[in-house]
mmCIF file of C-alpha atoms in Angstrom:
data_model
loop_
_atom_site.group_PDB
_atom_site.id
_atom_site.type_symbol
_atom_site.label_atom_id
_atom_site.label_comp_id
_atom_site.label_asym_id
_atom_site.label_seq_id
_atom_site.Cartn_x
_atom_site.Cartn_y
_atom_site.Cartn_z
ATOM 1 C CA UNK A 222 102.070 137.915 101.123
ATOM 2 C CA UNK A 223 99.862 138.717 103.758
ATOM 3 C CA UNK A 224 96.957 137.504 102.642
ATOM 4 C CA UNK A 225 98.660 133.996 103.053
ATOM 5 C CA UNK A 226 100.026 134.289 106.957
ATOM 6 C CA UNK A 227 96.517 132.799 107.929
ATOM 7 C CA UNK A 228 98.249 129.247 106.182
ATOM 8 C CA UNK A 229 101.419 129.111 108.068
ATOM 9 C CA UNK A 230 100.259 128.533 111.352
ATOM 10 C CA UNK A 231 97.925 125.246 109.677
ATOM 11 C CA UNK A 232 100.628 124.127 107.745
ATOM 12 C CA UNK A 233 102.615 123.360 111.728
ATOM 13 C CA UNK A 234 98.993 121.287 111.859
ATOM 14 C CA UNK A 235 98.974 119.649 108.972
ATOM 15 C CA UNK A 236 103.188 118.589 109.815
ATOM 16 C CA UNK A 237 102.507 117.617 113.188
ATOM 17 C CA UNK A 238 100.582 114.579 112.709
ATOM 18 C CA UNK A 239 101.360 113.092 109.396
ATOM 19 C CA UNK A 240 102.790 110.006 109.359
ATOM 20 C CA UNK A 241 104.507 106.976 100.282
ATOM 21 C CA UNK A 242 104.898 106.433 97.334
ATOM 22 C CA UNK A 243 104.890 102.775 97.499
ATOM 23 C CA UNK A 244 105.618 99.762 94.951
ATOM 24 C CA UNK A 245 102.665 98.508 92.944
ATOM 25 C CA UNK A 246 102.802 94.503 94.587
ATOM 26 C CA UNK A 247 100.950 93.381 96.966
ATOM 27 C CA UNK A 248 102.241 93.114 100.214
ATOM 28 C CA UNK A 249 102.523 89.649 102.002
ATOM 29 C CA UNK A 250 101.449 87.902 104.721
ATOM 30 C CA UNK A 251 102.565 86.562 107.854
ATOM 31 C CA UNK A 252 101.615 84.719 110.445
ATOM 32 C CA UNK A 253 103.593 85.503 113.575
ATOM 33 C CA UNK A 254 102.559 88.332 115.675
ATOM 34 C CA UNK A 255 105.424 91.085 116.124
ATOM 35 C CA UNK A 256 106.031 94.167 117.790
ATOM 36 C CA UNK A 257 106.948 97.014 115.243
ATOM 37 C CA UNK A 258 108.563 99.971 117.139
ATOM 38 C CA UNK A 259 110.798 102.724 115.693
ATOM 39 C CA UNK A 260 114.064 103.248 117.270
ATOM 40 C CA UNK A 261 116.639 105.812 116.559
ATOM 41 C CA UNK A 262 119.651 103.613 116.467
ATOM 42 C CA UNK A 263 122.859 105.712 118.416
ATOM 43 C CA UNK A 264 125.706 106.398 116.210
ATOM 44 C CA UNK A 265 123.772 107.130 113.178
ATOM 45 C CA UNK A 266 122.802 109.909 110.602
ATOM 46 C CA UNK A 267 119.598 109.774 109.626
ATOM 47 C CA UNK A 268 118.544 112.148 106.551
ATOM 48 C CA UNK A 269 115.319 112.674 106.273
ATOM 49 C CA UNK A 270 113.004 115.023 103.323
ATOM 50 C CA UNK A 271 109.786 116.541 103.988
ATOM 51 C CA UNK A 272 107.685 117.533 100.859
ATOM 52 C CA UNK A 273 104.678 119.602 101.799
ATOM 53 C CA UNK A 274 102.059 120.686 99.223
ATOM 54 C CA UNK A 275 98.881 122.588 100.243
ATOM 55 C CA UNK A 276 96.021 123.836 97.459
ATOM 56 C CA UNK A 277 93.054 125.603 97.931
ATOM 57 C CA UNK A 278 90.486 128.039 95.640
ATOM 58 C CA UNK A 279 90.135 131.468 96.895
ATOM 59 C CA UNK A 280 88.004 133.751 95.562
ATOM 60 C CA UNK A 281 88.825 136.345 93.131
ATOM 61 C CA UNK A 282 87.923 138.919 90.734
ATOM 62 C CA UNK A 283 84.358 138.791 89.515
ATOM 63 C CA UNK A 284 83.846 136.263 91.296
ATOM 64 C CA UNK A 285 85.910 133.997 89.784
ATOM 65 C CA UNK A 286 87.683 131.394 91.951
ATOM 66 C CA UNK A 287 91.431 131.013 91.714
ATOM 67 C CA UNK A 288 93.667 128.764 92.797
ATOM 68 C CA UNK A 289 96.525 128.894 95.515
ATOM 69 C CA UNK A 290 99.417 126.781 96.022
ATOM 70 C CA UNK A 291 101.751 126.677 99.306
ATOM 71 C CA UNK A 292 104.917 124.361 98.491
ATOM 72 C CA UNK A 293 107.770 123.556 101.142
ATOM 73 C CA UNK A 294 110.312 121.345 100.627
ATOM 74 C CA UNK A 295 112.609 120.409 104.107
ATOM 75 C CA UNK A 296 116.044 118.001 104.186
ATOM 76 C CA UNK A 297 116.851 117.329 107.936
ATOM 77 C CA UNK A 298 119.604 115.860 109.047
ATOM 78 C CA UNK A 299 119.824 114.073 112.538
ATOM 79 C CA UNK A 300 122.775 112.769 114.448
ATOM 80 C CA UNK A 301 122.088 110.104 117.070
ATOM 81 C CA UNK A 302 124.563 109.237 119.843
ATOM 82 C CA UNK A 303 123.792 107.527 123.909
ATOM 83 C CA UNK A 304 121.650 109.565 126.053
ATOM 84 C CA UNK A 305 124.170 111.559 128.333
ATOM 85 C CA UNK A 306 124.149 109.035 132.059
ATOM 86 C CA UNK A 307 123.347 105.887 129.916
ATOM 87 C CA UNK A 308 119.885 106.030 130.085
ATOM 88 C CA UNK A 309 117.291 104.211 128.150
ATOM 89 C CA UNK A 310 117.061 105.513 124.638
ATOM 90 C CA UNK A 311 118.878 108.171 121.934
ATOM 91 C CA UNK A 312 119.936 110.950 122.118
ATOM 92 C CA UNK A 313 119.207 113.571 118.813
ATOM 93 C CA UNK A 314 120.880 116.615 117.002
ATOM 94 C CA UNK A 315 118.579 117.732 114.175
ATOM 95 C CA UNK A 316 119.665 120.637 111.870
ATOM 96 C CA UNK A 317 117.828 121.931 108.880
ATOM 97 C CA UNK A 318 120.364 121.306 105.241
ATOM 98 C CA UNK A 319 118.268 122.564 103.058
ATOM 99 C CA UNK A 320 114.700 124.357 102.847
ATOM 100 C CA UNK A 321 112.487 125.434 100.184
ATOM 101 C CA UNK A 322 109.018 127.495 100.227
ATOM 102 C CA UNK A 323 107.392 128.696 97.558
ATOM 103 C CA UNK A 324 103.653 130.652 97.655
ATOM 104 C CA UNK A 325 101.960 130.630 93.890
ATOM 105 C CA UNK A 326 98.916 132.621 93.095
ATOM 106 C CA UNK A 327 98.055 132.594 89.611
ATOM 107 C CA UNK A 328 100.838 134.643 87.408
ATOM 108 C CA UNK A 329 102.753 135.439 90.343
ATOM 109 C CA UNK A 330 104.812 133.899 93.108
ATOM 110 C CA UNK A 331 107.128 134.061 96.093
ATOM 111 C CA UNK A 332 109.827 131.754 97.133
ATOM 112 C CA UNK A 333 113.238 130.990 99.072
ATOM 113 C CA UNK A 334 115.594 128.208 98.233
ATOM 114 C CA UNK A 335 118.585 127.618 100.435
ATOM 115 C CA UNK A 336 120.451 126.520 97.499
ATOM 116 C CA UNK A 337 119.684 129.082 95.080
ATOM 117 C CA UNK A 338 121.715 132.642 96.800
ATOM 118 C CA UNK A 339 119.265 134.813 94.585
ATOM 119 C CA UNK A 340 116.601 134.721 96.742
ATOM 120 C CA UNK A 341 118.174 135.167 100.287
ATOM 121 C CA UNK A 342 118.248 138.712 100.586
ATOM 122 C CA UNK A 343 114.333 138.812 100.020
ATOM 123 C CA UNK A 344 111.993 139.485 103.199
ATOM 124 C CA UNK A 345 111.014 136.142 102.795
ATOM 125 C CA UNK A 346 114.800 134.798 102.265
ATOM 126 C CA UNK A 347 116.211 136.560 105.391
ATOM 127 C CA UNK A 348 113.429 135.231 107.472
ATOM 128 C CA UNK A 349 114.053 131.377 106.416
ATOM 129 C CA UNK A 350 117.901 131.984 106.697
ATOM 130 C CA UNK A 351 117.725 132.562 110.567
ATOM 131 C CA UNK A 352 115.960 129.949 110.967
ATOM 132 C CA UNK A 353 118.861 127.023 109.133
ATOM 133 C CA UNK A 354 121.257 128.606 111.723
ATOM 134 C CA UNK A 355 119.339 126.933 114.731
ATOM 135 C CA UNK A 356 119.355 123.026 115.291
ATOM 136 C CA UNK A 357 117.836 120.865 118.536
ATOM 137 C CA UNK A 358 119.042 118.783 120.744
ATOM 138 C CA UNK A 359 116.264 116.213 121.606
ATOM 139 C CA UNK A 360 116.276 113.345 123.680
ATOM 140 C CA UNK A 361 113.821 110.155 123.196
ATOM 141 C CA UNK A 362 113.367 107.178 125.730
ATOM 142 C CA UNK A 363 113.097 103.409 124.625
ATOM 143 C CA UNK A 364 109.160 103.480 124.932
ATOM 144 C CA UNK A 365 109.623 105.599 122.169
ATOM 145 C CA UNK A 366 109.025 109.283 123.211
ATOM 146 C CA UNK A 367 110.841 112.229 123.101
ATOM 147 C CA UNK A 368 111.503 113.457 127.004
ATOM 148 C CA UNK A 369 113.264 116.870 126.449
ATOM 149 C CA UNK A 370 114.185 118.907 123.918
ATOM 150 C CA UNK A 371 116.518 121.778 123.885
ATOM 151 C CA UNK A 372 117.273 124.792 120.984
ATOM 152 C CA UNK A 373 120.472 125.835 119.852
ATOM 153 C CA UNK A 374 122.746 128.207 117.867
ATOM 154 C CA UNK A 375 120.905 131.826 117.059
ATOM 155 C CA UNK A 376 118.592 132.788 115.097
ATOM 156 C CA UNK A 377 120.276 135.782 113.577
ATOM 157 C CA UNK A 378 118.171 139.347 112.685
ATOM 158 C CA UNK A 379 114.753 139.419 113.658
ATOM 159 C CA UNK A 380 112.855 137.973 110.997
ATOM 160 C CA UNK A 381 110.955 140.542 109.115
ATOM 161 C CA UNK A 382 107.965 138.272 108.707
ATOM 162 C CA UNK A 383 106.758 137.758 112.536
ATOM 163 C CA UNK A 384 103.959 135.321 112.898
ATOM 164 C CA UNK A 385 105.275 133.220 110.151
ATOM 165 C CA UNK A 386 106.950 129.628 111.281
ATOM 166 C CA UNK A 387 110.571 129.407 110.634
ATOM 167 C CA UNK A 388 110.732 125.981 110.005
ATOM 168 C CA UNK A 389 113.433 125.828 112.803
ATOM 169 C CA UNK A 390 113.534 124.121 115.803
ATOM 170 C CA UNK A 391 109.587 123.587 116.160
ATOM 171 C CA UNK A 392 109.278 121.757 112.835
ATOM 172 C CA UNK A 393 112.232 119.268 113.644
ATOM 173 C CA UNK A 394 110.542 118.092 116.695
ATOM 174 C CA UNK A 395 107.109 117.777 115.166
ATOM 175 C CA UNK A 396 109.340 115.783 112.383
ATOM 176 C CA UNK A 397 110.738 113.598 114.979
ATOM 177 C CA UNK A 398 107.921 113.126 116.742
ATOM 178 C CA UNK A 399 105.436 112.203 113.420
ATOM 179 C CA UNK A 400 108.859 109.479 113.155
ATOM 180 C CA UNK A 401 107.828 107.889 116.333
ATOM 181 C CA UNK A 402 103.830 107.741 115.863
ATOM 182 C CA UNK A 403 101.407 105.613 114.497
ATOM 183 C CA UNK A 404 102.665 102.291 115.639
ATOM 184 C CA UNK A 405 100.765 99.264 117.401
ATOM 185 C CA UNK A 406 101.119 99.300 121.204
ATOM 186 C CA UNK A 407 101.161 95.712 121.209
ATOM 187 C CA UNK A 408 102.108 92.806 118.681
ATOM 188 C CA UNK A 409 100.376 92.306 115.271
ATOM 189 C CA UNK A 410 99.667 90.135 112.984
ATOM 190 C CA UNK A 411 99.162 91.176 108.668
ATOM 191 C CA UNK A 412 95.349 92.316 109.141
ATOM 192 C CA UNK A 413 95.384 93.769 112.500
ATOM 193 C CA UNK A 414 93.841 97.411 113.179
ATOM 194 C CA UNK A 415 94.390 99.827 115.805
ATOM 195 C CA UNK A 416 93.387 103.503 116.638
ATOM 196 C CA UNK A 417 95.194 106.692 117.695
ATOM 197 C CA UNK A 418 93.070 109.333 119.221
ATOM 198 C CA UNK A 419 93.558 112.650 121.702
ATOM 199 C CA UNK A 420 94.145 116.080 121.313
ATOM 200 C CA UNK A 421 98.112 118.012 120.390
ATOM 201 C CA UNK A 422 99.547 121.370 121.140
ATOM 202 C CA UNK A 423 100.372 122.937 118.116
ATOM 203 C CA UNK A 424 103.335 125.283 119.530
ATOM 204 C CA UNK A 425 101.842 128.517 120.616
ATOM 205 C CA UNK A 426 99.013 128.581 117.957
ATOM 206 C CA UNK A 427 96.263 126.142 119.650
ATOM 207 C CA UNK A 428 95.350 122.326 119.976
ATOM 208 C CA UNK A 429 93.964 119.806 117.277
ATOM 209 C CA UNK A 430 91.858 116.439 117.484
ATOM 210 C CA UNK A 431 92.708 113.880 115.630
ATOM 211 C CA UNK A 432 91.045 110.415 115.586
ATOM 212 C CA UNK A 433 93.644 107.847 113.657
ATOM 213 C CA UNK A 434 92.702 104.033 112.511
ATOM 214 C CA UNK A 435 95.999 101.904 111.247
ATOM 215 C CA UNK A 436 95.721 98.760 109.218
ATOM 216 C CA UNK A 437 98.718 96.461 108.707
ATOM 217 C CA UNK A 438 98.463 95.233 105.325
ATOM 218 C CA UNK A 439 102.072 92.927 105.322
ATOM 219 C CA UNK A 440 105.185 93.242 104.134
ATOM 220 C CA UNK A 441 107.264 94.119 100.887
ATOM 221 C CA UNK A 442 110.779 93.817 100.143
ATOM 222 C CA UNK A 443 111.791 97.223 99.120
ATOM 223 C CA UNK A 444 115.978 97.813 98.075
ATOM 224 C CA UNK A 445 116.415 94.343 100.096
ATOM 225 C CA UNK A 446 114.941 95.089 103.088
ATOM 226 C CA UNK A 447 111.726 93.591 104.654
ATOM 227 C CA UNK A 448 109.390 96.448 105.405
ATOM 228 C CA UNK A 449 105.691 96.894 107.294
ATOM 229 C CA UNK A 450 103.384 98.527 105.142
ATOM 230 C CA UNK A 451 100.963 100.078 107.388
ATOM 231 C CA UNK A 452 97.635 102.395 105.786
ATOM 232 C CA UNK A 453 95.877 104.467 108.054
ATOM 233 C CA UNK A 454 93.093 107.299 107.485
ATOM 234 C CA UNK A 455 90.741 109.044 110.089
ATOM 235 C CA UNK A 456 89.910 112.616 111.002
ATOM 236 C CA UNK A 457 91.193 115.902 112.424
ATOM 237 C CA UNK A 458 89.846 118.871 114.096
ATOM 238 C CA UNK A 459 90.895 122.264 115.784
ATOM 239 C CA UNK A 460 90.835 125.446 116.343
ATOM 240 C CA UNK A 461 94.977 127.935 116.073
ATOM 241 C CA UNK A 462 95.395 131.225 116.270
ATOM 242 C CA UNK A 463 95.970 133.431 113.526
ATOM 243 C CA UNK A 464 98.743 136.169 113.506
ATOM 244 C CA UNK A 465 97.675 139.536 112.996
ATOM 245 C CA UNK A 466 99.108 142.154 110.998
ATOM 246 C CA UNK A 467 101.900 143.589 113.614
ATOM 247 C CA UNK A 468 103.948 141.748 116.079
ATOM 248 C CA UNK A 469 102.485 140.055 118.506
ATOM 249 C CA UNK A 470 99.024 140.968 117.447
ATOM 250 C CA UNK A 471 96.591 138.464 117.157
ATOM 251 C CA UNK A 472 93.983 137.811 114.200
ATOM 252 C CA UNK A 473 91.655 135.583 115.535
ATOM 253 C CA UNK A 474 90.887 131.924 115.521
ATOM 254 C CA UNK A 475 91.436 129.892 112.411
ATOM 255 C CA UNK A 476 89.140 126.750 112.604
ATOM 256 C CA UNK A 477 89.421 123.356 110.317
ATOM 257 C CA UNK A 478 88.145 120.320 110.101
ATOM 258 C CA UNK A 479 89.142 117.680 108.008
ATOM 259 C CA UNK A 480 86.744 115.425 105.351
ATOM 260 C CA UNK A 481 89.005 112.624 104.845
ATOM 261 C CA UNK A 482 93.155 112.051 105.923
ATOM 262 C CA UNK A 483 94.222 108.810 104.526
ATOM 263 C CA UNK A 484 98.003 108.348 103.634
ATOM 264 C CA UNK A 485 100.628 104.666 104.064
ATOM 265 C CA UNK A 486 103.813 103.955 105.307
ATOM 266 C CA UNK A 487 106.993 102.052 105.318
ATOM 267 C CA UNK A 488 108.570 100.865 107.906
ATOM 268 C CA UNK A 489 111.868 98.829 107.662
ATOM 269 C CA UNK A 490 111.934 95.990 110.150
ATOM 270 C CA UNK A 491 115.811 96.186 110.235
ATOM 271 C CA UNK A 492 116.957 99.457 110.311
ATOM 272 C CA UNK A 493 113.747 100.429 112.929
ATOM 273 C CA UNK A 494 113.022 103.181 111.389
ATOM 274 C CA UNK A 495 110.394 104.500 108.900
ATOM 275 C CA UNK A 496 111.395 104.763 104.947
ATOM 276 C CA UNK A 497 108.761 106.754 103.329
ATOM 277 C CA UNK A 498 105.239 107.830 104.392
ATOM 278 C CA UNK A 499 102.605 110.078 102.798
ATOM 279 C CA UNK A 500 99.768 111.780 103.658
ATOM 280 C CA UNK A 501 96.761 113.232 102.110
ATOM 281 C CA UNK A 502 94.067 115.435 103.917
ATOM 282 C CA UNK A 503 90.744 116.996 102.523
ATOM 283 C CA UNK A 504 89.614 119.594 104.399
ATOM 284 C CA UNK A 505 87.442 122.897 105.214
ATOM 285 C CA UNK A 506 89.278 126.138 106.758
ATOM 286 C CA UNK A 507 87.061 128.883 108.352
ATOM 287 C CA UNK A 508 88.762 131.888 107.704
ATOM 288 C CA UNK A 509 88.434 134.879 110.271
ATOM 289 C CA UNK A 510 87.417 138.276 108.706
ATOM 290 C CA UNK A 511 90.049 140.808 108.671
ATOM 291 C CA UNK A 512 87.235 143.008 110.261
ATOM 292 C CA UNK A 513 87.600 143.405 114.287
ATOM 293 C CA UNK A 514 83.861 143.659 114.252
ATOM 294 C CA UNK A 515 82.521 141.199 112.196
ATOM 295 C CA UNK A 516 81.948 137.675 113.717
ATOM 296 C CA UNK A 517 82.046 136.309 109.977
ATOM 297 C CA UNK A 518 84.011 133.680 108.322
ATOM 298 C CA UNK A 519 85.101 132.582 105.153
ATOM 299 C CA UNK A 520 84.791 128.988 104.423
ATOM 300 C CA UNK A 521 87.611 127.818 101.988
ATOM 301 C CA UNK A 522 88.460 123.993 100.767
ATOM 302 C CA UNK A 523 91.818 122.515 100.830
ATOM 303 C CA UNK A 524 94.008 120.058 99.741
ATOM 304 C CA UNK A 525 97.182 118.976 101.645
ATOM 305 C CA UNK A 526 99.930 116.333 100.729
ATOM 306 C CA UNK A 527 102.865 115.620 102.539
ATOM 307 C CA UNK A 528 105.654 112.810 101.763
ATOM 308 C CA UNK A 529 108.103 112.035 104.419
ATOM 309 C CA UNK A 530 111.369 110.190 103.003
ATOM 310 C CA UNK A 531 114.569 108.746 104.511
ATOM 311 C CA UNK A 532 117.144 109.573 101.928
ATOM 312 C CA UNK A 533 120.037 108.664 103.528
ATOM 313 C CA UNK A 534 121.321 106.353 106.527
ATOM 314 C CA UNK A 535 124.786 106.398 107.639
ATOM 315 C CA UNK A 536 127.446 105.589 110.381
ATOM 316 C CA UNK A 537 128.393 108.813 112.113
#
């Protein structure tokens, strides 16, 4: 297992600024400019599943490459009500339902499942079930942003995996957050670009770059609804830190830099709020040697994918 910790801390990355499977016709055109902003609507449950895949060839025996596989599947659930004084905006409680990770290398493989009790009591169970006991409590204005954001509930034991992320509280805001991005500061018309570009803390592990160009192609009726179908693609950057092999210890810096992101997605005029959206990022990682000494670094390629989908939306 330890010979993957150097992932976790990229895989917050990789979350943190992905904005679909979408329907094979062509979206149409409009004519009228309009302003397309997300809003979490008050009085709402909003249930949303995160599918992260990352691959990448490390090298092995004889030289041989062979191939690894990181896998996380996420269902969040988020109850909206009125900001507390009436102010501008919603107010958010997002819990973790159900979480999946699985790490595959070759033959053999490691993984939790909230649903499946058999493999709770592992290391890797125990650390995953402290984290489904916490929740946030977030609050976003009307612009939209989120303003604050505070933790609850406990975490439980200590987890007996430190330096890997929980998938707790951290992750729900960065999946809130990628909810709000993306969008056109002003009105648009079917054919009009924009770009996103500056640099995001990544929770305690560093900052990444990113440089973002949207396209709105037009819109698709999709279960009834009218929806935007936006397609974006650009470039990342940055530099986290890597955990080392004790608590608290650190392994060095853990630098990437994309070769392509490119993803779409689907935003339903009505309900305000995005339907699906994928994401897929090329990339090389620079590795830091596990040698204190050595100033070396192992180059590896790797392929991320993450789909974002609103499964359910209901009256609270």
């Amino acid at each position: 297992m330890k010979n993957f910790l150097f992932l976790f801390p990229l895989l917050l990355v990789l979350t943190a600024i992905a904005p679909a499977n979408l329907p094979a016709q062509e979206p149409a055109l409009a004519d009228v400019a309009e302003t397309l902003k997300p809003q979490f609507i008050p009085g709402k449950i909003y249930t949303y599943e995160n599918k992260t895949t990352v691959t990448m060839r490390l090298p092995g025996p004889g030289g041989q490459a062979v191939e690894r596989q990181v896998l996380m599947g996420q269902q969040a659930r988020l109850v909206t009500s009125e900001r507390a004084g009436g102010g501008a905006g919603t107010a958010i409680e997002a819990s973790t339902e159900q979480l999946s990770f699985m790490v595959k290398a070759g033959d053999q493989e490691m993984k939790y499942d909230s649903s499946d009790e058999s493999t709770k009591n592992s290391r890797l169970g125990q650390h995953f079930e402290g984290a489904r006991q916490r929740s946030l409590l977030v609050e976003v204005d009307d612009t939209p942003k989120i303003v604050s954001s505070q933790e609850k509930g406990g975490g439980g034991p200590a987890t007996p995996l430190p330096g890997m992320p929980e998938f707790g509280p951290d992750e729900l805001r960065q999946l809130i957050h990628g909810l709000l991005q993306g969008f056109p500061p002003d009105p648009v018309k079917p054919g009009s670009e924009w770009t996103q570009k500056g640099k995001r803390p990544i929770g305690q592990f560093g900052d990444t770059e990113f440089e973002i160009t949207y396209r709105y192609l037009g819109d698709e009726t999709i279960d009834g609804a009218q929806c935007a179908i936006i397609e974006f693609g650009g470039q990342m950057k940055g530099d986290v830190e890597v955990s080392g092999p004790t608590p608290g210890a650190q392994g060095g810096k853990l630098g990437f830099e994309s070769q392509g992101l490119k993803g779409r997605l689907v935003f339903d005029k009505l309900r305000r709020a995005v339907r699906e959206s994928s994401q897929t990022v090329s990339m090389n990682v620079d590795v830091p040697s596990t040698d204190r000494l050595s100033n070396q670094k192992l180059r590896l390629p790797m392929r991320q994918e993450v789909v974002v989908k609103l499964v359910s939306l209901q009256d609270s």
